[in-house]
CSV table of C-alpha atoms and ligand atoms in Angstrom, one decimal:
chain,number,residue,atom,x,y,z
A,9,MET,CA,9.8,-18.1,-12.1
A,10,ALA,CA,6.6,-19.0,-14.0
A,11,TYR,CA,7.7,-16.8,-16.8
A,12,HIS,CA,11.1,-16.9,-18.6
A,13,VAL,CA,11.9,-13.3,-18.4
A,14,ILE,CA,14.2,-13.0,-21.5
A,15,ASP,CA,11.6,-14.6,-23.7
A,16,GLU,CA,9.0,-12.1,-22.2
A,17,ALA,CA,11.4,-9.3,-22.8
A,18,LYS,CA,11.9,-10.3,-26.6
A,19,ARG,CA,8.0,-10.1,-27.0
A,20,CYS,CA,8.2,-6.3,-26.2
A,21,LEU,CA,7.3,-4.4,-29.5
A,22,ASN,CA,9.3,-1.3,-28.3
A,23,CYS,CA,6.5,0.8,-29.3
A,24,LYS,CA,7.2,4.5,-30.4
A,25,ASN,CA,4.2,5.5,-28.2
A,26,PRO,CA,4.4,3.1,-25.4
A,27,LYS,CA,0.9,2.7,-24.0
A,28,CYS,CA,2.4,0.6,-21.1
A,29,ARG,CA,4.1,3.5,-19.7
A,30,ASP,CA,0.8,5.7,-19.9
A,31,GLY,CA,-0.8,3.1,-17.8
A,32,CYS,CA,1.8,3.2,-14.9
A,33,PRO,CA,0.9,5.8,-12.5
A,34,VAL,CA,4.5,6.5,-12.0
A,35,GLY,CA,5.5,6.6,-15.6
A,36,THR,CA,8.1,3.9,-15.6
A,37,PRO,CA,10.1,3.9,-18.8
A,38,ILE,CA,9.1,0.2,-19.5
A,39,ASN,CA,10.3,-0.2,-23.2
A,40,THR,CA,13.7,1.5,-22.3
A,41,PHE,CA,14.4,-0.9,-19.5
A,42,ILE,CA,13.4,-3.9,-21.4
A,43,GLN,CA,15.7,-2.8,-24.4
A,44,MET,CA,18.6,-2.2,-21.9
A,45,LEU,CA,18.1,-5.7,-20.5
A,46,LEU,CA,18.2,-7.1,-24.0
A,47,GLU,CA,21.4,-5.2,-24.7
A,48,GLY,CA,22.9,-6.7,-21.6
A,49,LYS,CA,22.8,-3.5,-19.5
A,50,ILE,CA,21.0,-5.0,-16.6
A,51,LYS,CA,22.7,-2.7,-13.9
A,52,ASP,CA,21.8,0.5,-16.0
A,53,ALA,CA,18.3,-0.7,-16.4
A,54,GLY,CA,18.1,-1.3,-12.6
A,55,GLU,CA,19.4,2.1,-11.9
A,56,LEU,CA,16.9,3.8,-14.3
A,57,ILE,CA,13.9,2.0,-12.6
A,58,PHE,CA,15.1,2.7,-9.1
A,59,GLU,CA,15.7,6.4,-9.8
A,60,ASN,CA,12.1,6.5,-11.2
A,61,ASN,CA,10.7,4.5,-8.5
A,62,PRO,CA,12.7,3.5,-5.4
A,63,LEU,CA,10.0,0.9,-4.5
A,64,SER,CA,9.9,-0.7,-8.0
A,65,VAL,CA,10.7,-4.1,-6.7
A,66,ILE,CA,7.7,-4.0,-4.5
A,67,CYS,CA,5.4,-2.4,-7.1
A,68,SER,CA,6.6,-5.3,-9.5
A,69,LEU,CA,4.9,-7.6,-6.9
A,70,VAL,CA,1.8,-5.8,-5.6
A,71,CYS,CA,0.7,-3.3,-8.2
A,72,TYR,CA,-2.6,-4.2,-10.0
A,73,HIS,CA,-0.8,-4.7,-13.3
A,74,GLU,CA,-3.8,-5.9,-15.2
A,75,LYS,CA,-5.2,-2.5,-14.9
A,76,GLN,CA,-1.9,-0.6,-15.3
A,77,CYS,CA,1.2,-1.4,-17.4
A,78,GLU,CA,0.1,-4.9,-18.5
A,79,GLY,CA,-3.5,-3.8,-19.1
A,80,HIS,CA,-2.4,-1.0,-21.5
A,81,CYS,CA,0.4,-3.2,-23.5
A,82,ILE,CA,-0.7,-3.1,-27.0
A,83,LEU,CA,-0.3,-7.0,-27.1
A,84,ASN,CA,-3.1,-7.2,-24.7
A,85,ARG,CA,-5.5,-6.2,-27.3
A,86,LYS,CA,-5.3,-9.5,-29.3
A,87,GLY,CA,-3.5,-11.9,-27.1
A,88,SER,CA,-1.6,-11.8,-23.7
A,89,PRO,CA,0.5,-8.6,-22.8
A,90,VAL,CA,4.2,-8.7,-22.1
A,91,HIS,CA,4.6,-9.9,-18.4
A,92,ILE,CA,6.1,-6.5,-17.5
A,93,SER,CA,6.0,-7.1,-13.8
A,94,SER,CA,8.2,-10.3,-14.0
A,95,ILE,CA,10.8,-8.4,-16.1
A,96,GLU,CA,10.7,-5.5,-13.6
A,97,ASN,CA,10.9,-7.8,-10.7
A,98,TYR,CA,13.9,-9.5,-12.2
A,99,ILE,CA,15.9,-6.3,-12.9
A,100,SER,CA,14.8,-4.6,-9.6
A,101,SER,CA,15.7,-7.5,-7.4
A,102,TYR,CA,19.1,-7.8,-9.0
A,103,TYR,CA,19.8,-4.1,-8.7
A,104,LEU,CA,18.9,-3.9,-4.8
A,105,ASP,CA,21.6,-6.5,-4.2
A,106,TYR,CA,24.0,-4.8,-6.4
A,107,MET,CA,23.4,-1.1,-5.2
A,108,LYS,CA,26.3,0.6,-4.0
A,109,GLU,CA,27.0,0.9,-0.2
A,110,ASN,CA,29.1,3.7,0.3
A,111,PHE,CA,26.9,6.8,0.4
A,112,PRO,CA,28.5,10.0,1.4
A,113,LYS,CA,27.4,11.4,4.9
A,114,PRO,CA,24.7,14.0,4.8
A,115,THR,CA,25.8,17.7,4.4
A,116,LYS,CA,22.5,19.5,4.2
A,117,SER,CA,19.6,20.3,6.7
A,118,LYS,CA,17.7,17.9,8.9
A,119,ILE,CA,14.4,16.7,7.8
A,120,ALA,CA,12.0,14.6,9.8
A,121,ILE,CA,9.8,11.9,8.2
A,122,ILE,CA,6.9,10.6,10.3
A,123,GLY,CA,5.9,7.1,9.1
A,124,SER,CA,8.0,4.4,7.1
A,125,GLY,CA,5.5,3.3,4.6
A,126,PRO,CA,5.7,3.6,0.9
A,127,ALA,CA,5.4,7.4,1.0
A,128,GLY,CA,7.9,7.9,3.9
A,129,ILE,CA,10.5,5.5,2.3
A,130,THR,CA,10.3,7.2,-1.0
A,131,ILE,CA,10.8,10.7,0.4
A,132,ALA,CA,13.5,9.4,2.7
A,133,ILE,CA,15.5,7.8,-0.2
A,134,ILE,CA,15.1,10.8,-2.6
A,135,LEU,CA,16.1,13.4,0.0
A,136,ALA,CA,19.0,11.4,1.5
A,137,ASN,CA,20.3,10.8,-2.1
A,138,ARG,CA,20.4,14.6,-2.4
A,139,GLY,CA,22.5,15.1,0.8
A,140,TYR,CA,19.8,15.8,3.4
A,141,ASP,CA,20.1,14.5,7.1
A,142,ILE,CA,17.0,12.3,7.4
A,143,THR,CA,15.3,10.8,10.6
A,144,ILE,CA,12.3,8.6,10.3
A,145,PHE,CA,10.1,8.2,13.2
A,146,GLU,CA,7.9,5.0,13.0
A,147,GLY,CA,5.3,3.8,15.4
A,148,ASN,CA,5.8,0.2,14.8
A,149,GLU,CA,8.8,-1.9,15.4
A,150,LYS,CA,9.6,-2.5,11.8
A,151,ILE,CA,9.6,-0.3,8.8
A,152,GLY,CA,7.2,-0.7,5.7
A,153,GLY,CA,3.7,0.3,7.1
A,154,VAL,CA,1.2,-1.7,5.3
A,155,LEU,CA,4.0,-3.5,3.3
A,156,THR,CA,5.0,-5.2,6.6
A,157,TYR,CA,1.9,-5.2,8.8
A,158,GLY,CA,-0.9,-5.5,6.0
A,159,ILE,CA,0.1,-7.3,2.8
A,160,PRO,CA,0.5,-10.9,3.6
A,161,ALA,CA,4.0,-12.7,3.2
A,162,PHE,CA,2.5,-15.0,0.5
A,163,ARG,CA,2.2,-11.8,-1.8
A,164,LEU,CA,5.1,-9.8,-0.6
A,165,PRO,CA,8.1,-11.7,1.0
A,166,LYS,CA,9.2,-9.7,4.1
A,167,ASN,CA,12.8,-10.2,3.3
A,168,ILE,CA,12.5,-7.3,0.9
A,169,LEU,CA,11.8,-4.9,3.7
A,170,ASP,CA,15.0,-6.0,5.4
A,171,LYS,CA,16.9,-5.1,2.2
A,172,TYR,CA,15.2,-1.7,2.4
A,173,ARG,CA,16.3,-1.4,6.1
A,174,LYS,CA,19.8,-2.0,5.0
A,175,ILE,CA,19.6,0.7,2.1
A,176,LEU,CA,18.3,3.2,4.5
A,177,HIS,CA,21.0,2.4,6.9
A,178,ASN,CA,23.6,2.6,4.2
A,179,MET,CA,22.2,6.1,3.2
A,180,HIS,CA,22.9,7.2,6.8
A,181,ILE,CA,19.1,7.6,7.4
A,182,LYS,CA,18.4,7.3,11.1
A,183,ILE,CA,15.3,5.4,12.3
A,184,ARG,CA,13.4,5.7,15.6
A,185,PRO,CA,11.2,2.7,15.8
A,186,ASN,CA,8.3,2.3,18.3
A,187,THR,CA,8.0,6.0,18.3
A,188,ILE,CA,4.5,7.5,17.8
A,189,VAL,CA,4.7,11.3,17.1
A,190,GLY,CA,1.8,13.3,18.3
A,191,SER,CA,0.4,11.0,20.9
A,192,GLY,CA,2.3,12.5,24.0
A,193,GLY,CA,6.1,11.7,23.9
A,194,LEU,CA,7.1,13.8,20.9
A,195,LEU,CA,4.9,16.6,19.4
A,196,MET,CA,5.6,18.3,16.1
A,197,ASP,CA,6.7,21.5,17.8
A,198,ASP,CA,9.4,19.4,19.6
A,199,LEU,CA,10.8,18.4,16.1
A,200,PHE,CA,11.0,22.1,14.9
A,201,ARG,CA,12.7,22.9,18.2
A,202,ASP,CA,15.3,20.4,17.6
A,203,GLY,CA,16.4,21.7,14.3
A,204,TYR,CA,14.4,19.8,11.6
A,205,LYS,CA,13.8,22.3,8.8
A,206,ALA,CA,10.9,20.4,7.4
A,207,ILE,CA,8.6,17.5,8.6
A,208,PHE,CA,7.0,15.1,6.2
A,209,VAL,CA,4.0,13.2,7.5
A,210,GLY,CA,3.2,9.9,5.8
A,211,THR,CA,1.2,8.1,8.4
A,212,GLY,CA,-1.4,6.3,6.4
A,213,VAL,CA,-4.8,5.2,7.4
A,214,TRP,CA,-4.8,2.9,10.3
A,215,LYS,CA,-8.2,3.5,11.9
A,216,PRO,CA,-10.6,0.7,10.8
A,217,ASN,CA,-14.0,1.9,9.6
A,218,SER,CA,-16.7,0.3,11.7
A,219,LEU,CA,-20.2,-0.9,10.5
A,220,LYS,CA,-21.9,0.9,13.3
A,221,ILE,CA,-24.3,-2.0,13.9
A,222,LYS,CA,-25.2,-3.9,17.1
A,223,GLY,CA,-22.7,-6.5,18.1
A,224,GLU,CA,-19.6,-5.0,16.6
A,225,SER,CA,-17.9,-5.1,20.0
A,226,LEU,CA,-18.4,-8.7,20.7
A,227,GLY,CA,-15.3,-10.9,21.5
A,228,HIS,CA,-15.4,-12.9,18.1
A,229,VAL,CA,-15.6,-9.8,16.0
A,230,HIS,CA,-12.3,-8.2,14.7
A,231,PHE,CA,-11.1,-5.4,12.2
A,232,ALA,CA,-9.3,-6.6,9.1
A,233,ILE,CA,-6.1,-4.4,9.5
A,234,ASN,CA,-5.9,-5.4,13.1
A,235,TYR,CA,-6.0,-9.1,12.2
A,236,LEU,CA,-3.5,-8.7,9.2
A,237,LYS,CA,-1.0,-7.0,11.5
A,238,ASN,CA,-0.4,-10.4,13.3
A,239,PRO,CA,-2.9,-13.1,12.3
A,240,ASP,CA,-1.3,-15.7,14.7
A,241,ALA,CA,-2.5,-13.6,17.6
A,242,PHE,CA,-6.1,-14.4,16.7
A,243,ASP,CA,-8.2,-17.5,17.4
A,244,LEU,CA,-10.9,-17.5,14.8
A,245,GLY,CA,-12.4,-21.0,15.4
A,246,ASP,CA,-13.5,-23.2,12.4
A,247,SER,CA,-15.7,-20.7,10.4
A,248,LEU,CA,-15.2,-17.0,9.5
A,249,ALA,CA,-17.5,-14.5,8.0
A,250,ILE,CA,-15.7,-11.5,6.3
A,251,ILE,CA,-17.8,-8.4,5.7
A,252,GLY,CA,-16.6,-6.4,2.7
A,253,ALA,CA,-15.2,-7.5,-0.5
A,254,GLY,CA,-12.3,-5.2,-1.4
A,255,ASN,CA,-8.6,-6.3,-1.8
A,256,VAL,CA,-8.2,-6.2,2.1
A,257,ALA,CA,-11.0,-8.6,2.5
A,258,MET,CA,-9.3,-10.9,0.0
A,259,ASP,CA,-6.0,-10.7,1.9
A,260,VAL,CA,-7.9,-11.6,5.2
A,261,ALA,CA,-9.5,-14.5,3.5
A,262,ARG,CA,-6.6,-15.9,1.9
A,263,THR,CA,-4.5,-15.7,5.1
A,264,ALA,CA,-7.3,-17.3,7.1
A,265,ILE,CA,-7.4,-20.1,4.6
A,266,ARG,CA,-3.7,-20.6,5.1
A,267,LYS,CA,-4.2,-20.6,8.9
A,268,ASN,CA,-6.5,-23.7,8.4
A,269,ILE,CA,-9.9,-22.0,9.0
A,270,ASN,CA,-12.1,-24.5,7.2
A,271,ARG,CA,-15.1,-22.3,6.1
A,272,VAL,CA,-14.2,-18.7,5.0
A,273,THR,CA,-17.0,-16.7,3.4
A,274,ILE,CA,-16.9,-13.2,2.1
A,275,PHE,CA,-20.1,-11.2,2.0
A,276,SER,CA,-20.7,-8.3,-0.4
A,277,ARG,CA,-23.5,-5.8,-0.6
A,278,ARG,CA,-23.2,-5.8,-4.4
A,279,GLY,CA,-23.0,-8.6,-7.0
A,280,GLU,CA,-19.9,-10.5,-8.4
A,281,ASP,CA,-19.4,-7.8,-11.2
A,282,ASP,CA,-19.2,-5.0,-8.9
A,283,LEU,CA,-16.6,-6.3,-6.4
A,284,THR,CA,-14.1,-3.6,-5.4
A,285,ALA,CA,-11.3,-6.2,-5.2
A,286,SER,CA,-9.2,-6.7,-8.3
A,287,LYS,CA,-10.2,-9.5,-10.7
A,288,HIS,CA,-6.8,-11.4,-10.0
A,289,GLU,CA,-7.1,-11.2,-6.2
A,290,PHE,CA,-10.8,-12.5,-6.5
A,291,GLU,CA,-9.7,-15.3,-8.7
A,292,TYR,CA,-7.0,-16.4,-6.2
A,293,ALA,CA,-9.5,-16.3,-3.5
A,294,VAL,CA,-12.0,-18.4,-5.3
A,295,ILE,CA,-9.3,-21.1,-6.3
A,296,GLU,CA,-8.1,-21.2,-2.7
A,297,GLY,CA,-11.5,-22.2,-1.4
A,298,VAL,CA,-13.0,-18.9,-0.2
A,299,LYS,CA,-16.9,-18.8,-0.6
A,300,PHE,CA,-18.7,-15.7,-1.8
A,301,GLN,CA,-22.3,-14.5,-0.9
A,302,TYR,CA,-23.4,-11.5,-2.9
A,303,HIS,CA,-26.2,-9.0,-2.2
A,304,LYS,CA,-25.9,-9.4,1.5
A,305,THR,CA,-25.6,-6.5,4.0
A,306,PRO,CA,-25.1,-7.0,7.8
A,307,VAL,CA,-27.8,-5.7,10.0
A,308,GLU,CA,-26.6,-7.2,13.4
A,309,ILE,CA,-23.9,-9.5,14.8
A,310,THR,CA,-24.7,-12.0,17.3
A,311,ASP,CA,-22.7,-14.4,19.4
A,312,ASP,CA,-23.7,-17.0,16.8
A,313,GLY,CA,-22.8,-15.2,13.6
A,314,VAL,CA,-24.1,-12.4,11.6
A,315,ILE,CA,-27.7,-11.5,10.5
A,316,PHE,CA,-27.7,-10.4,6.8
A,317,ALA,CA,-30.4,-8.8,4.9
A,318,ASP,CA,-30.6,-9.3,1.1
A,319,THR,CA,-30.0,-6.3,-1.2
A,320,VAL,CA,-30.7,-5.0,-4.7
A,321,ASP,CA,-28.8,-2.5,-6.6
A,322,ASP,CA,-30.3,0.8,-6.5
A,323,GLU,CA,-29.0,2.9,-9.4
A,324,THR,CA,-31.2,5.9,-8.4
A,325,GLU,CA,-29.2,6.2,-5.1
A,326,GLY,CA,-25.9,7.0,-6.8
A,327,GLY,CA,-25.1,3.2,-7.4
A,328,GLY,CA,-26.0,2.1,-3.8
A,329,VAL,CA,-28.0,-0.8,-2.7
A,330,LYS,CA,-31.6,-1.2,-1.2
A,331,ILE,CA,-32.4,-3.6,1.6
A,332,ILE,CA,-35.1,-6.1,1.1
A,333,GLU,CA,-37.2,-5.7,4.1
A,334,GLY,CA,-38.0,-9.1,5.9
A,335,SER,CA,-35.1,-10.9,4.3
A,336,GLU,CA,-33.1,-11.1,7.4
A,337,LYS,CA,-31.4,-14.3,8.1
A,338,LEU,CA,-28.5,-15.5,10.5
A,339,PHE,CA,-25.3,-16.8,9.0
A,340,GLU,CA,-23.7,-18.9,11.7
A,341,ALA,CA,-19.9,-18.3,12.1
A,342,ASP,CA,-17.2,-18.7,14.9
A,343,SER,CA,-15.8,-15.3,14.0
A,344,VAL,CA,-16.3,-12.2,12.0
A,345,ILE,CA,-13.9,-9.9,10.4
A,346,VAL,CA,-15.0,-6.3,9.3
A,347,ALA,CA,-13.1,-5.3,6.3
A,348,VAL,CA,-14.7,-2.0,5.2
A,349,SER,CA,-11.7,0.3,4.6
A,350,GLN,CA,-9.8,2.6,6.8
A,351,GLY,CA,-9.5,6.1,7.9
A,352,PRO,CA,-6.7,8.2,9.4
A,353,ARG,CA,-5.9,8.3,13.1
A,354,ASN,CA,-5.7,11.9,14.4
A,355,TYR,CA,-2.7,11.9,16.8
A,356,ILE,CA,-0.8,14.5,14.8
A,357,ALA,CA,-3.6,16.6,13.4
A,358,SER,CA,-5.1,16.9,17.0
A,359,THR,CA,-1.9,18.0,18.6
A,360,THR,CA,-0.6,20.4,16.1
A,361,THR,CA,-2.1,23.8,15.6
A,362,GLY,CA,-2.8,25.1,12.2
A,363,LEU,CA,-2.8,21.7,10.6
A,364,ASP,CA,-6.2,21.3,8.8
A,365,VAL,CA,-8.0,18.1,8.0
A,366,SER,CA,-11.1,17.2,5.8
A,367,LYS,CA,-14.3,15.9,7.2
A,368,LYS,CA,-12.9,12.4,7.0
A,369,GLY,CA,-9.7,13.5,8.9
A,370,LEU,CA,-7.4,13.3,5.9
A,371,LEU,CA,-4.5,16.0,5.8
A,372,ILE,CA,-5.5,18.9,3.6
A,373,THR,CA,-2.5,19.6,1.1
A,374,ASP,CA,-2.1,21.3,-2.2
A,375,ASN,CA,-0.9,19.2,-5.2
A,376,THR,CA,2.6,19.3,-4.1
A,377,GLY,CA,2.1,18.2,-0.5
A,378,HIS,CA,2.2,21.6,1.4
A,379,THR,CA,-0.1,21.2,4.4
A,380,THR,CA,-1.8,24.3,5.9
A,381,LYS,CA,1.1,24.6,8.3
A,382,PRO,CA,4.4,26.1,6.9
A,383,GLY,CA,7.2,23.4,7.1
A,384,ILE,CA,4.9,20.4,7.3
A,385,PHE,CA,4.3,18.3,4.0
A,386,ALA,CA,2.3,15.2,3.6
A,387,SER,CA,1.5,12.7,0.9
A,388,GLY,CA,0.4,8.9,0.8
A,389,ASP,CA,-2.9,7.5,2.2
A,390,VAL,CA,-3.1,10.1,4.9
A,391,VAL,CA,-3.8,12.7,2.2
A,392,THR,CA,-5.6,10.7,-0.5
A,393,GLY,CA,-7.4,8.1,1.6
A,394,ALA,CA,-6.6,4.3,1.1
A,395,LYS,CA,-5.1,4.1,-2.3
A,396,THR,CA,-2.1,2.0,-3.7
A,397,VAL,CA,1.6,1.8,-3.3
A,398,VAL,CA,2.5,3.2,-6.6
A,399,GLU,CA,0.3,6.3,-6.0
A,400,ALA,CA,1.8,6.8,-2.8
A,401,VAL,CA,5.3,6.8,-4.5
A,402,ASN,CA,4.2,8.9,-7.4
A,403,LEU,CA,2.8,11.7,-5.0
A,404,SER,CA,5.7,11.5,-2.9
A,405,LYS,CA,8.2,12.2,-5.6
A,406,GLN,CA,6.7,15.5,-6.2
A,407,VAL,CA,6.4,16.3,-2.5
A,408,ALA,CA,10.1,15.5,-2.0
A,409,ASP,CA,10.9,18.3,-4.7
A,410,ALA,CA,8.7,20.7,-2.8
A,411,ILE,CA,10.3,20.0,0.6
A,412,GLU,CA,13.7,20.7,-1.0
A,413,LYS,CA,12.4,23.9,-2.5
A,414,TYR,CA,11.1,25.0,0.8
A,415,VAL,CA,14.2,24.2,2.8
A,416,MET,CA,16.3,26.0,0.3
A,417,SER,CA,14.2,29.0,0.6
A,418,LEU,CA,15.0,29.1,4.3
A,419,GLU,CA,18.8,29.3,3.6
B,530,FAD,P1,1.2,3.2,5.2
B,530,FAD,O1,1.7,2.2,4.5
B,530,FAD,O2,0.0,3.0,6.0
B,530,FAD,O3,2.5,3.6,6.3
B,530,FAD,C1,2.2,4.6,7.3
B,530,FAD,C2,3.2,4.3,8.5
B,530,FAD,O4,3.1,5.4,9.4
B,530,FAD,C3,3.0,3.1,9.2
B,530,FAD,O5,4.2,2.5,9.4
B,530,FAD,C4,2.6,3.5,10.5
B,530,FAD,O6,3.0,2.8,11.7
B,530,FAD,C5,3.2,4.9,10.7
B,530,FAD,N1,2.6,5.8,11.5
B,530,FAD,C6,1.3,6.2,11.6
B,530,FAD,N2,1.1,7.2,12.5
B,530,FAD,C7,2.3,7.4,13.1
B,530,FAD,C8,2.7,8.4,14.1
B,530,FAD,N3,1.8,9.3,14.6
B,530,FAD,N4,4.1,8.3,14.5
B,530,FAD,C9,4.9,7.6,13.8
B,530,FAD,N5,4.6,6.6,12.9
B,530,FAD,C10,3.3,6.6,12.5
B,530,FAD,N6,-1.6,-1.2,-2.5
B,530,FAD,C11,-1.1,-1.8,-3.7
B,530,FAD,O7,-0.6,-1.0,-4.5
B,530,FAD,N7,-1.2,-3.2,-3.8
B,530,FAD,C12,-1.5,-4.0,-3.0
B,530,FAD,O8,-1.5,-5.3,-3.1
B,530,FAD,C13,-2.0,-3.6,-1.7
B,530,FAD,N8,-2.6,-4.4,-0.7
B,530,FAD,C14,-3.0,-3.8,0.3
B,530,FAD,C15,-3.4,-4.8,1.4
B,530,FAD,C16,-3.9,-4.2,2.6
B,530,FAD,C17,-4.3,-5.2,3.6
B,530,FAD,C18,-4.0,-2.8,2.8
B,530,FAD,C19,-4.5,-2.4,4.1
B,530,FAD,C20,-3.5,-2.0,1.8
B,530,FAD,C21,-3.0,-2.5,0.6
B,530,FAD,N9,-2.7,-1.6,-0.4
B,530,FAD,C22,-2.1,-2.1,-1.6
B,530,FAD,C23,-2.6,-0.2,-0.2
B,530,FAD,C24,-1.2,0.4,0.1
B,530,FAD,O9,-0.4,-0.5,0.9
B,530,FAD,C25,-1.3,1.8,0.6
B,530,FAD,O10,-1.9,2.5,-0.3
B,530,FAD,C26,0.2,2.4,1.0
B,530,FAD,O11,0.8,1.5,2.0
B,530,FAD,C27,0.0,3.7,1.6
B,530,FAD,O12,1.4,4.2,2.0
B,530,FAD,P2,1.6,5.1,3.1
B,530,FAD,O13,3.0,5.3,3.2
B,530,FAD,O14,0.7,6.5,2.8
B,530,FAD,O15,1.0,4.5,4.5
């Protein structure tokens, strides 16, 4: 481990008004768990963190700490912040291995969870802990959603998801893998028919946004989330152009570099200061050999590469960019990956009456996850659009309470 965790823990000032906690979207009691660790109460610290955030070990690896807990640490003002993520990772990893295995069998109502990403897993663990009889329906073979099929293993080792699979099993949570709800086989009404008292939808955003330009359907063009799902299935040649410069683009680029693609270039419509990717992800990409071209927007994809036009910032247009006419130029590339975010697929909304969606297809809910159809709840990316793991966890905690309240009202 790059940081010696105990030394880092000793640097914590145990502030009366801890800013680190304010910076954490799920309000992790950071100074409390650090003091518990220093007092030798690592199991209690692990339990405290897990109760607050069942995905803490994952958040310790993939959260954008520089903007959240560590960015808010008071020591960050004059020097370097306490490396909170390493301390949380150490305690949470320890606790996952130590967690009890003998959970009591469920005694309460059946609840269905559709999707096993961060939102679904959070709700499943919270409600199973309270005695509910949980079944997860997952379209993929493995649980985890983006954690398994998006974030690359060099950032999030996949054996962590195996540990969660075991925890869910120990909690008597049933899983139906390779089962898409709403696409024909099983519809939402079938689940109500079979005795589920509430259904939670945490299906994320898995429809890639397209550029809507000529050439996007050519054989050497791919979408980022399709690539990240199984990079070995793709033959990208020697040079790759990536369109889009958010965190997903960084994951694509860093994966491609690891797959020995010689020339990997990310193209951004904006300048270096306006990248949507986090600073750390950008810095890693640079150091690993990814090249960047700024102020370029694609106008057409050809068999030989991408034709880009130059852009300038256009603050009058709400922070957009303006194309410089006549600046179009071909950038040669063997393959192209489009990484311009994702939206929701509409399997469930299109086959369930009374379930309203926004213009973007996101499920409409109130702030505790009630959709427009009684008994159906939702959270995570399918409600908020593409966000983060910790935000999915935080919203889902509140939704779990709302589901329980609803189910109790039926009794
Ligand atoms: P998802 O993780 O998308 O899970 C949804 C699950 O539902 C999937 O398993 C899917 O197969 C399943 N499903 C969908 N439809 C159906 C259906 N009809 N029936 C059954 N199952 C269905 N966030 C961070 O905080 N840090 C990061 O470093 C980070 N990196 C990212 C990298 C990539 C490449 C991507 C795409 C996102 C990243 N994010 C990151 C964002 C984060 O992963 C998401 O915000 C988070 O996973 C959302 O959780 P979710 O449970 O709502 O959805």
